[in-house]
Coordinates of C-alpha atoms in Angstrom, one line a residue:
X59 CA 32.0 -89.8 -38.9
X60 CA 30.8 -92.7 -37.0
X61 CA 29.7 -91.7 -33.3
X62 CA 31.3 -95.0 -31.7
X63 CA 34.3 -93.3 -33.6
X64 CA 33.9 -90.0 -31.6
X65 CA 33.1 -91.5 -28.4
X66 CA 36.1 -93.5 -27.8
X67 CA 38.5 -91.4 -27.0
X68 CA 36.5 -89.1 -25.2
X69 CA 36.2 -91.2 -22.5
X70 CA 39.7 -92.4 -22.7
X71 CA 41.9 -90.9 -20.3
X72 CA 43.7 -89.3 -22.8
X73 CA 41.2 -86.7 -22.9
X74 CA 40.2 -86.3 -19.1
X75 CA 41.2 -82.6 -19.9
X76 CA 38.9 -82.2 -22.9
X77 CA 36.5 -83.6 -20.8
X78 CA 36.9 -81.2 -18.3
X79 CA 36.5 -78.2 -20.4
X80 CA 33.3 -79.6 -21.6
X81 CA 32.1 -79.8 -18.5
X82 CA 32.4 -76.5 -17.5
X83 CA 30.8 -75.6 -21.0
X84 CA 28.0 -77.7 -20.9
X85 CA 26.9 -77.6 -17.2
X86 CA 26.7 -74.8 -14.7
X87 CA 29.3 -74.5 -12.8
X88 CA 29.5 -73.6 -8.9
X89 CA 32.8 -73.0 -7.6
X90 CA 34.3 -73.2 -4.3
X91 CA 34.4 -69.9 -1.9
X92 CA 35.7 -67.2 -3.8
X93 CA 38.9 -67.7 -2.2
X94 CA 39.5 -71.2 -3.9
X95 CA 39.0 -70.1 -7.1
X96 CA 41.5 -68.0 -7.4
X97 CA 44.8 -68.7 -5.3
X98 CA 43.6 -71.0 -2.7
X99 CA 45.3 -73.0 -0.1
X100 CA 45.2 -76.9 0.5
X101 CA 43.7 -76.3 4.0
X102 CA 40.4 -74.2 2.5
X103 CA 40.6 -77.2 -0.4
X104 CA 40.6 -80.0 2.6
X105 CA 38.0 -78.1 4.5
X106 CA 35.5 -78.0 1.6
X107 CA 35.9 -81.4 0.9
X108 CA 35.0 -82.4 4.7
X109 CA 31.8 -80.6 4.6
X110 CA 30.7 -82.4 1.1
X111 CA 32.1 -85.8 3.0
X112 CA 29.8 -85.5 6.3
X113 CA 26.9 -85.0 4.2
X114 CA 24.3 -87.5 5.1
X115 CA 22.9 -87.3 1.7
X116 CA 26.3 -88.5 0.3
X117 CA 25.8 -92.3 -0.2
X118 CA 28.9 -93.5 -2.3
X119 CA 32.1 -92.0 -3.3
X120 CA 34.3 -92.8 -6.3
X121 CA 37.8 -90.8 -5.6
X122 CA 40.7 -90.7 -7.8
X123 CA 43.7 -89.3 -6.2
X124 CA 47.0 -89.3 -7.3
X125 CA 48.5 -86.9 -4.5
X126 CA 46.8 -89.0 -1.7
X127 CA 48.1 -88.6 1.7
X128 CA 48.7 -90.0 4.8
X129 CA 46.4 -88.2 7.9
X130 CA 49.4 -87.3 9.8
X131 CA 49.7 -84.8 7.7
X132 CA 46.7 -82.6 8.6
X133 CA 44.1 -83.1 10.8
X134 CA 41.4 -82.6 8.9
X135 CA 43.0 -85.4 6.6
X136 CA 42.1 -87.5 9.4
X137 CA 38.5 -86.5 9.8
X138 CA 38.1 -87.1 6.0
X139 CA 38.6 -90.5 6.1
X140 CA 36.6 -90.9 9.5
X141 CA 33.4 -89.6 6.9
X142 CA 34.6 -91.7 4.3
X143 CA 34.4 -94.7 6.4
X144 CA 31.1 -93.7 7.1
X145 CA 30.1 -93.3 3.7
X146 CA 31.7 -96.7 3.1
X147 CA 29.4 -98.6 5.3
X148 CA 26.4 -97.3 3.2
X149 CA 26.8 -97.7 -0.6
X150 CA 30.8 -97.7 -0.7
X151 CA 33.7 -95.9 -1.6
X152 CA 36.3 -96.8 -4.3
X153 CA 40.1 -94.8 -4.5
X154 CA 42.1 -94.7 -6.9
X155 CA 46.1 -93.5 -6.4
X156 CA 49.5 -93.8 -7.6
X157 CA 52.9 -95.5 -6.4
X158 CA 54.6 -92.4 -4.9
X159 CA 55.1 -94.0 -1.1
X160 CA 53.1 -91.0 0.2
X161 CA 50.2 -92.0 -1.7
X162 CA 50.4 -96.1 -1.0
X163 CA 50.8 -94.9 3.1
X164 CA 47.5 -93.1 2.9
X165 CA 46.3 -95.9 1.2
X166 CA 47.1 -97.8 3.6
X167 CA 45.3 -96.1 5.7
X168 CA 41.6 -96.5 4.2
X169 CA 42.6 -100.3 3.5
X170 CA 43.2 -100.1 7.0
X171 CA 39.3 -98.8 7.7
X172 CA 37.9 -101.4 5.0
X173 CA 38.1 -98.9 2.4
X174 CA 39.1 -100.7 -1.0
X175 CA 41.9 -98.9 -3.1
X176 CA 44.1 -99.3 -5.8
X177 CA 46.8 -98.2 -7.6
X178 CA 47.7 -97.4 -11.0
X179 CA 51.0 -97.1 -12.6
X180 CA 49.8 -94.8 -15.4
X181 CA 49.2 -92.0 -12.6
X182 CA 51.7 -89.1 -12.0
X183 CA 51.7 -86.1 -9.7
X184 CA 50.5 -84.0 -12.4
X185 CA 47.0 -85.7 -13.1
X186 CA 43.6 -84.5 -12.4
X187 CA 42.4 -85.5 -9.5
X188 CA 38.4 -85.6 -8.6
X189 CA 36.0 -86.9 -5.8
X190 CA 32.7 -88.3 -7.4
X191 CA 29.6 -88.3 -4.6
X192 CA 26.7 -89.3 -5.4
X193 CA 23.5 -89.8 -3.4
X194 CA 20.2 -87.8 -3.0
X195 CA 22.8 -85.1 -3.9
X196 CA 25.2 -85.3 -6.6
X197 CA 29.1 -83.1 -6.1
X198 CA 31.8 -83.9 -8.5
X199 CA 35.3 -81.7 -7.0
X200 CA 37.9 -81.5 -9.6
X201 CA 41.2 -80.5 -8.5
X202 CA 44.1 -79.1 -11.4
X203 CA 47.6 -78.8 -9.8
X204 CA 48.9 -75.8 -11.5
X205 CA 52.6 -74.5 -10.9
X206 CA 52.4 -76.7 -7.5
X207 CA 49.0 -74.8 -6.5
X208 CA 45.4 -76.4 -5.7
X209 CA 42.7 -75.2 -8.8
X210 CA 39.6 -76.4 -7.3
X211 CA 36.0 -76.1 -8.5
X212 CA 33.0 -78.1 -8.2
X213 CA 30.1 -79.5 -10.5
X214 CA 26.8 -80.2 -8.8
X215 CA 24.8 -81.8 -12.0
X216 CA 24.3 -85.7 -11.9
X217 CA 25.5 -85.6 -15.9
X218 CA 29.1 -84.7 -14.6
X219 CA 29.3 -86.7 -12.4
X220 CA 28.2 -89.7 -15.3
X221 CA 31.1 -88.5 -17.2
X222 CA 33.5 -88.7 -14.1
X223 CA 32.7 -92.2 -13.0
X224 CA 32.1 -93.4 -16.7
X225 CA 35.8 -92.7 -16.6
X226 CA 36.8 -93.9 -13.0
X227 CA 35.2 -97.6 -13.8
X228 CA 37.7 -97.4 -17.2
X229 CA 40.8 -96.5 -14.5
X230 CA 39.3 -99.0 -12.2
X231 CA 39.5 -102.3 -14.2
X232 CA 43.2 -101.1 -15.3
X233 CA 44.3 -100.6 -11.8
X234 CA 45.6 -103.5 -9.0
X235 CA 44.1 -103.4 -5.7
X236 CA 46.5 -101.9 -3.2
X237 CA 47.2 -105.2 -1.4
X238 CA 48.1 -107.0 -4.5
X239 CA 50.7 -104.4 -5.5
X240 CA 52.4 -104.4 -1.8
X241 CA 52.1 -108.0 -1.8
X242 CA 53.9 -107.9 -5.6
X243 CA 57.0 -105.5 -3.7
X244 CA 57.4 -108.2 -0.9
X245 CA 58.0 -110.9 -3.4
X246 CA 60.3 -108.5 -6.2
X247 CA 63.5 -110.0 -6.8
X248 CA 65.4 -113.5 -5.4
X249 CA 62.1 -114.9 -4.1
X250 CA 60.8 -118.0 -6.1
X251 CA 57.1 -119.5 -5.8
X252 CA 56.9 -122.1 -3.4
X253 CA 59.9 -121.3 -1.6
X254 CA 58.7 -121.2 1.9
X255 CA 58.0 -125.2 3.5
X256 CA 54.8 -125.6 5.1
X257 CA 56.5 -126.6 8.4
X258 CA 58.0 -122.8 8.5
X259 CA 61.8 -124.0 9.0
X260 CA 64.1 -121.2 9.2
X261 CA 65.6 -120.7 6.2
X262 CA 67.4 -118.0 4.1
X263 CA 65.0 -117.5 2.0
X264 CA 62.0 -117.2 4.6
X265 CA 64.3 -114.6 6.8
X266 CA 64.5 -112.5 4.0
X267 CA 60.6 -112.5 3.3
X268 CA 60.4 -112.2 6.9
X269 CA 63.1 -108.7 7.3
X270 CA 60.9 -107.7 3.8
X271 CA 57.7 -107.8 5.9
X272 CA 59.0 -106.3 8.7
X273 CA 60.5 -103.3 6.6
X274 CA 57.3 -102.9 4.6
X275 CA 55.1 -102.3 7.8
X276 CA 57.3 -99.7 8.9
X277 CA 57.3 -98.4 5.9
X278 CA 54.1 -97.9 5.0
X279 CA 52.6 -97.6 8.5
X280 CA 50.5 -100.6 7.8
X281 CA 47.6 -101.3 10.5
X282 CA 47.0 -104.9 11.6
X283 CA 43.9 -105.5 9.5
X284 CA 45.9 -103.7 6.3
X285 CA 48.8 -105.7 6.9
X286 CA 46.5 -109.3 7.1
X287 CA 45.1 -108.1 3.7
X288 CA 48.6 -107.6 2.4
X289 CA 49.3 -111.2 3.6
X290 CA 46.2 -113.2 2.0
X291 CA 47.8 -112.0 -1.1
X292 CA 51.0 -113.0 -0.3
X293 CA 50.4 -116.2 0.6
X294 CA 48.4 -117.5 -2.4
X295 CA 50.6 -115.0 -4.9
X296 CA 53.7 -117.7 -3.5
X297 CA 52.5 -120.5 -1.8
X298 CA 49.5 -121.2 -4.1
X299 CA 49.5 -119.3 -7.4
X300 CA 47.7 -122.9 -8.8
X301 CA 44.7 -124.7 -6.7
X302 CA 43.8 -127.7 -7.9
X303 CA 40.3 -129.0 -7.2
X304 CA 41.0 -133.2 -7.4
X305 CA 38.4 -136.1 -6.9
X306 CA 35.5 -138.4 -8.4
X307 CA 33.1 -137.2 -10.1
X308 CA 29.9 -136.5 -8.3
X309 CA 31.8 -135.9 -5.3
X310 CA 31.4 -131.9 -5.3
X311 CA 34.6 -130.5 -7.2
X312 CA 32.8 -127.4 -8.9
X313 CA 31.0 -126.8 -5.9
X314 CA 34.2 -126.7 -4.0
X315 CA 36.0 -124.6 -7.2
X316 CA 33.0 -122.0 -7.1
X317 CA 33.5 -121.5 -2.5
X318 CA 37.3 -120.9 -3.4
X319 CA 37.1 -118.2 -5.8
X320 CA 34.4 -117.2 -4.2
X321 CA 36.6 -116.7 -0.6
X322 CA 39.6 -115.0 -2.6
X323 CA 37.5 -112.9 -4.8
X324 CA 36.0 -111.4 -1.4
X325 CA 39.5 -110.5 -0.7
X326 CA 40.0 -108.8 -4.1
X327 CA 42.3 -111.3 -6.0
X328 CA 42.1 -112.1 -9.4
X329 CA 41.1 -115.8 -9.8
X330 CA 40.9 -117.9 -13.1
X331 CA 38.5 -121.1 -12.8
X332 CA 39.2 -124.0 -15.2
X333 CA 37.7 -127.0 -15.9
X334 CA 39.5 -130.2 -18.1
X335 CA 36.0 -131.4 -19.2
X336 CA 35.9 -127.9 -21.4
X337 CA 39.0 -129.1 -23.1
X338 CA 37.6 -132.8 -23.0
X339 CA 34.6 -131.7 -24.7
X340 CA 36.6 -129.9 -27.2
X341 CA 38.6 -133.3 -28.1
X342 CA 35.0 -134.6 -28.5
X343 CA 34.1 -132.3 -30.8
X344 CA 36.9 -132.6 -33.4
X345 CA 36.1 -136.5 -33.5
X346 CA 32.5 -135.9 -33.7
X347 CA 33.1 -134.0 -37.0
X348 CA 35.4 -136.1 -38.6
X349 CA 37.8 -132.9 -39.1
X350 CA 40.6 -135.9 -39.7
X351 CA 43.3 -134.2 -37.5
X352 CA 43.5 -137.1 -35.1
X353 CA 42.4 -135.2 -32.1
X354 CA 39.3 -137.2 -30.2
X355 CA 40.4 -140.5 -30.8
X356 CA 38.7 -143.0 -28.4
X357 CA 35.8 -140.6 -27.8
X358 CA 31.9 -141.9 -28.6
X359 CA 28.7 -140.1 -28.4
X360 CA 26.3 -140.6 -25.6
X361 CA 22.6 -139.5 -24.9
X362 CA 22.0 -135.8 -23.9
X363 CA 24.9 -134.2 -25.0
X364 CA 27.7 -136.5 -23.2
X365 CA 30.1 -138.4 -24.5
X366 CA 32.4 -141.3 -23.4
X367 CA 35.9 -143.0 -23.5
X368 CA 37.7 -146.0 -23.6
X369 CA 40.5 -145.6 -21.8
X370 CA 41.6 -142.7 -19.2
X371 CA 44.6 -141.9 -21.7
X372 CA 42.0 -140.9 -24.1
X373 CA 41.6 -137.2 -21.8
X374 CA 45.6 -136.9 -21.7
X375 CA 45.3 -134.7 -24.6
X376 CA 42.8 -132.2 -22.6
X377 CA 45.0 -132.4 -19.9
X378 CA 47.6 -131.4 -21.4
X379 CA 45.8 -128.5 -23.2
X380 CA 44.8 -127.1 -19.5
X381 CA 48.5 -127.4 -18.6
X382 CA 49.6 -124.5 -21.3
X383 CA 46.9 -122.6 -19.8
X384 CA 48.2 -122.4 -16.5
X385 CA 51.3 -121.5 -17.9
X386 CA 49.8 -119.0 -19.5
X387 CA 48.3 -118.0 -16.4
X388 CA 51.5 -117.7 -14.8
X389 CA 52.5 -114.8 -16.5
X390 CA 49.8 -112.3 -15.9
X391 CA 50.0 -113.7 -11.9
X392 CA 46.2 -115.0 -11.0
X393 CA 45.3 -117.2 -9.0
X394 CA 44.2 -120.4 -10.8
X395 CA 42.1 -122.7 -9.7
X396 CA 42.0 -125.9 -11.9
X397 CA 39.4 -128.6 -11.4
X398 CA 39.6 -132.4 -13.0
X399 CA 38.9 -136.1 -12.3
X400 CA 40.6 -138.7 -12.9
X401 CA 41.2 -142.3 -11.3
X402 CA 44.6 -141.5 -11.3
X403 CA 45.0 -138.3 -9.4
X404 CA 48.7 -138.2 -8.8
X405 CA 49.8 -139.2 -13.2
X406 CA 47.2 -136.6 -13.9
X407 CA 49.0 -133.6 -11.8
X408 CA 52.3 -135.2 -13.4
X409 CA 51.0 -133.6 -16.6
X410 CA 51.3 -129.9 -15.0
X411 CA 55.2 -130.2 -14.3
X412 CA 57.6 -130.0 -10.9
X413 CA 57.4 -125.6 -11.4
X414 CA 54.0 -125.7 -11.1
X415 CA 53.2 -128.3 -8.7
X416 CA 56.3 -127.1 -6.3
X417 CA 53.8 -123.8 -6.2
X418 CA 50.1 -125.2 -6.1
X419 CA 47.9 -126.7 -3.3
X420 CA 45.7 -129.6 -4.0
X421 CA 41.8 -129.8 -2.3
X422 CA 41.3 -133.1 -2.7
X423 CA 37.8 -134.0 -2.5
X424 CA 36.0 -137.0 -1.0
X425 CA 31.9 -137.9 -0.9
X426 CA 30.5 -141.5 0.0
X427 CA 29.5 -143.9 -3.3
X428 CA 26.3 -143.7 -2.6
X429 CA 26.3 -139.5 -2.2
X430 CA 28.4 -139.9 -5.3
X431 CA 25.4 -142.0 -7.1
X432 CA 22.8 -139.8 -6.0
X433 CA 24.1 -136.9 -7.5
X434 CA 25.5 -138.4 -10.6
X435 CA 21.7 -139.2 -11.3
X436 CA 20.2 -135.7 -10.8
X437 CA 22.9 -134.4 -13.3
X438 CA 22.6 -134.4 -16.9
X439 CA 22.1 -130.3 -18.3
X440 CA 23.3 -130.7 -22.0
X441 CA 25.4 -127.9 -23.5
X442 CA 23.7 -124.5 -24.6
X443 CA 24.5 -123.5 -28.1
X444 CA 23.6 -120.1 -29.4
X445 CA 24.2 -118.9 -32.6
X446 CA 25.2 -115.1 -34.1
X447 CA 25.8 -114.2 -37.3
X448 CA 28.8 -117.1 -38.8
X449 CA 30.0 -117.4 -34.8
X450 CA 28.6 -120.5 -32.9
X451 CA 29.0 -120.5 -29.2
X452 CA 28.6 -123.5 -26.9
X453 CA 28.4 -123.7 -23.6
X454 CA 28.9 -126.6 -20.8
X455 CA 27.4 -126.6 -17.5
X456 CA 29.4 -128.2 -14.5
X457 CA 26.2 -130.4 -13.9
X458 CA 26.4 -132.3 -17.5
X459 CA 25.8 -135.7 -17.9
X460 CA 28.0 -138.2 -17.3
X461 CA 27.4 -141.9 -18.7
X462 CA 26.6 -144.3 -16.0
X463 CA 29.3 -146.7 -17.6
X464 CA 31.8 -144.2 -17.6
X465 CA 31.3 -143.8 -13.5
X466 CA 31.3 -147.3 -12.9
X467 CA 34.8 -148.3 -14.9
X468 CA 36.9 -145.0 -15.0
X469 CA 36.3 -143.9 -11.5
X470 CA 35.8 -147.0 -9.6
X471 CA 37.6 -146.2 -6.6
X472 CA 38.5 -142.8 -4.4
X473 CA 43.2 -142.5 -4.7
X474 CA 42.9 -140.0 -1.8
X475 CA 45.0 -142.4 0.0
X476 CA 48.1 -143.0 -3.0
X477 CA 48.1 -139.4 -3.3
X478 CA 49.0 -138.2 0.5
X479 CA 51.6 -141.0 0.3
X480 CA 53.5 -139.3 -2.3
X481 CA 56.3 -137.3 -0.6
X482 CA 56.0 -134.2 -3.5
X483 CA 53.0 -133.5 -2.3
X484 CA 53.5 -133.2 1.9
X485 CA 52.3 -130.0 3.5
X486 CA 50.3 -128.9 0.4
X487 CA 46.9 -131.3 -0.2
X488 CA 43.7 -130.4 2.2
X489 CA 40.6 -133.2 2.2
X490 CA 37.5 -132.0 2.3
X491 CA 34.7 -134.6 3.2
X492 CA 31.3 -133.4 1.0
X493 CA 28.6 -135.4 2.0
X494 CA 25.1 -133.4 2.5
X495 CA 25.6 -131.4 5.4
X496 CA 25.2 -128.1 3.4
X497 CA 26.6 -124.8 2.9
X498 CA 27.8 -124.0 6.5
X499 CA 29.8 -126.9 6.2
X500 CA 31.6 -126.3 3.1
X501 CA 32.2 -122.5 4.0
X502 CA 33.8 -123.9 7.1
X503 CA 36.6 -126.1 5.2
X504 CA 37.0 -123.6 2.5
X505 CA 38.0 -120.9 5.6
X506 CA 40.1 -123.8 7.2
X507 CA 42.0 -124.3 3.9
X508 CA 42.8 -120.6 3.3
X509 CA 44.1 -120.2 6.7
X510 CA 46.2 -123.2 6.0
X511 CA 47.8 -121.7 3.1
X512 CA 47.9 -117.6 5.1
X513 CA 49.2 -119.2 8.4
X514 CA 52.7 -119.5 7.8
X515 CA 52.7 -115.8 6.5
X516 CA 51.3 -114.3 9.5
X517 CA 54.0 -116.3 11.7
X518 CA 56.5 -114.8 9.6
X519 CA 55.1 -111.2 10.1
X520 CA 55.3 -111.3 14.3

């Protein structure tokens, strides 16, 4: 037998409970008191876990907890996730639980405290649950509901506690952060992307995602600062599912594409970055090699790795190859951020459809000619090729070359102005100026455009 074949399942959690039993097999075992391990009470479980969480030796803590609940349930409950918010603000801690409401209130809770959680649908009342700490010390507690009764023990070996968070980081990437999935509940149903104006007018639809706000607050118990996070999510989820990064080249797109995702990736959503030059180059390719399917026509070759085209038709084709990827994109729900150029801003987004443009925002963004110029001539890193086995991978860089003739006809002038003139697009494109004031400055209008988009949520939630 192959070992890869062996090790697979085993850390598949399919087999949490064969892992378990290893466990205990492999590695000494200490137990709670005596009175845990045999028929122990939730209080005696909560009060052991408060010591291990106060432990100033306990650095980070990786929880999986399918029974979560709220502190108003027990007092100690409450001082657990006091020490958990301290151990938070030194290496971290990461919580896993399920969609009971019980369990999304409490996680509330720790979102609540900056704690980051999230929730899987694969979780029932019935799994294992276990507390990873790790630090100078190392305490894995495992916890086996059995006919409605707390089976505690607890592993102090550093190799169980591999094996536990070796299987956490699997749930992990399979899960949805907390304020996602609330965000998901708000919009379930008659709500369709886009729906709410920027202006805010009252409206049928926003008083129903305003009473749905309202309800899920109460509901869960959600604190200000749980309740913003729920919002960010809502706001791009509906009001800006699609970003697109628009202007001439040289004038700082990518730079601009890379602060975004940056921004919502700090608040945990899931953020897809493309760029029409990847499909451009691909276009280039096909012609390069004479593969006679027609795809490329117009396209030449330039010096270090560029290429060039006739006519700005001749990149239709890419566009529209981008365009079925934000479809695409659509269905699994990121956020996508889609970067181009084109002289003619407002055919290219034409390409996309009404859907998606009725549920995108446009950063449109501006630099002087001469800024422009000066960075179009630093640029020019050709694409990295590596090779493995039959498989060829190629690789372009947002700084690669473009061909000095290209800049001069194709993207002559800035359309900033024809594009706010078009009524489609009111309330939903955001300028930012890029000249060479550095990074403060771009932080700044990247924080001013997501509070553009999160605005009319928070009204809606007062």
């Amino acid at each position: 037998m192959n070992w890869s074949q062996l090790l697979v399942p085993v850390t598949s959690g399919v087999a949490v409970a064969l892992i378990v039993a290893t466990v205990r097999f492999l590695w000494r075992r200490t137990r709670l008191p005596t009175g845990l391990s045999q028929r122990m009470t939730r209080r005696n479980y909560l009060a052991e876990m408060l010591v291990i969480s106060k432990n100033d030796n306990v650095e980070r803590l990786d929880a999986l907890v399918p029974n979560l609940l709220p502190a108003e349930c027990s007092p100690v409950l409450a001082e657990i996730q006091e020490a958990w918010s301290q151990i938070n603000g030194r290496r971290g801690v990461r919580v896993i639980t399920r969609t009971e409401p019980a369990a999304l209130t409490a996680g509330a809770e720790l979102l609540g405290a900056g704690i980051e959680v999230r929730v899987s649908r694969a979780l029932t009342a019935g799994h294992l649950s276990y507390h990873v700490f790790s630090g100078s010390e190392h305490h894995t507690v495992l916890n086996r509901r059995n006919g409605g009764k707390d089976r505690p023990e607890r592993l102090d070996e550093i190799s169980a506690a591999k094996v536990f968070r070796s299987h956490f980081d699997e749930m992990w990437s399979e899960s949805e952060p907390l304020e996602s999935f609330l965000a998901g509940e708000l919009l379930a149903g008659d709500l369709s992307a886009g729906e709410i104006p920027a202006g805010s007018k009252t409206g049928d639809g926003l008083s129903r995602l305003a009473d749905r706000i309202r309800e899920q607050r109460a509901a869960y118990q959600l604190s200000p600062k749980a309740q913003d996070a729920v919002l960010r999510h809502l706001a791009f989820r509906h009001r800006a599912p699609v970003i697109f990064v628009t202007g001439l080249p040289g004038a700082g797109k990518s730079l601009i594409r890379r602060a975004i995702a940056e921004e919502l990736r700090r608040w945990r959503m899931q953020v897809d970055e493309l760029n029409d030059y990847v499909y451009a180059f691909q276009e280039f390719l096909h012609a390069l090699m004479l593969l006679g399917d027609g795809r490329g026509a117009g396209f030449s070759a330039q010096q270090g790795g560029a290429f060039q085209v006739e006519r700005e038709d001749d990149l239709r084709p890419a566009l529209h190859t981008l365009g079925h990827r934000v479809w695409e994109n659509r269905r699994s729900n990121p956020i996508t951020i889609v970067e181009f150029a084109r002289a003619d801003t407002t055919g290219a987004l034409q390409v996309f459809g009404d859907e998606v443009l009725a549920a995108s925002q446009i950063v449109h963004v501006r630099a002087s000619d001469a800024e422009r110029a000066t960075r179009l001539a630093r640029r020019g890193e050709p694409p990295k090729i590596s090779v493995a086995g039959q498989l060829i991978t190629l690789e372009v860089s947002d700084e690669h070359r473009l061909p000095s003739n290209a800049a001069d006809t194709l993207y002559s002038r800035d359309d900033f102005a024809l594009l706010k003139a078009q009524k489609n697009v009111a309330g939903r494109l955001f300028l930012v100026e890029n000249e060479s004031e550095g990074k403060a400055h771009i932080d700044e209008q990247v924080a001013a455009f997501v509070e553009t988009v999160v605005r009319p949520y928070r009204a809606l939630a007062t």
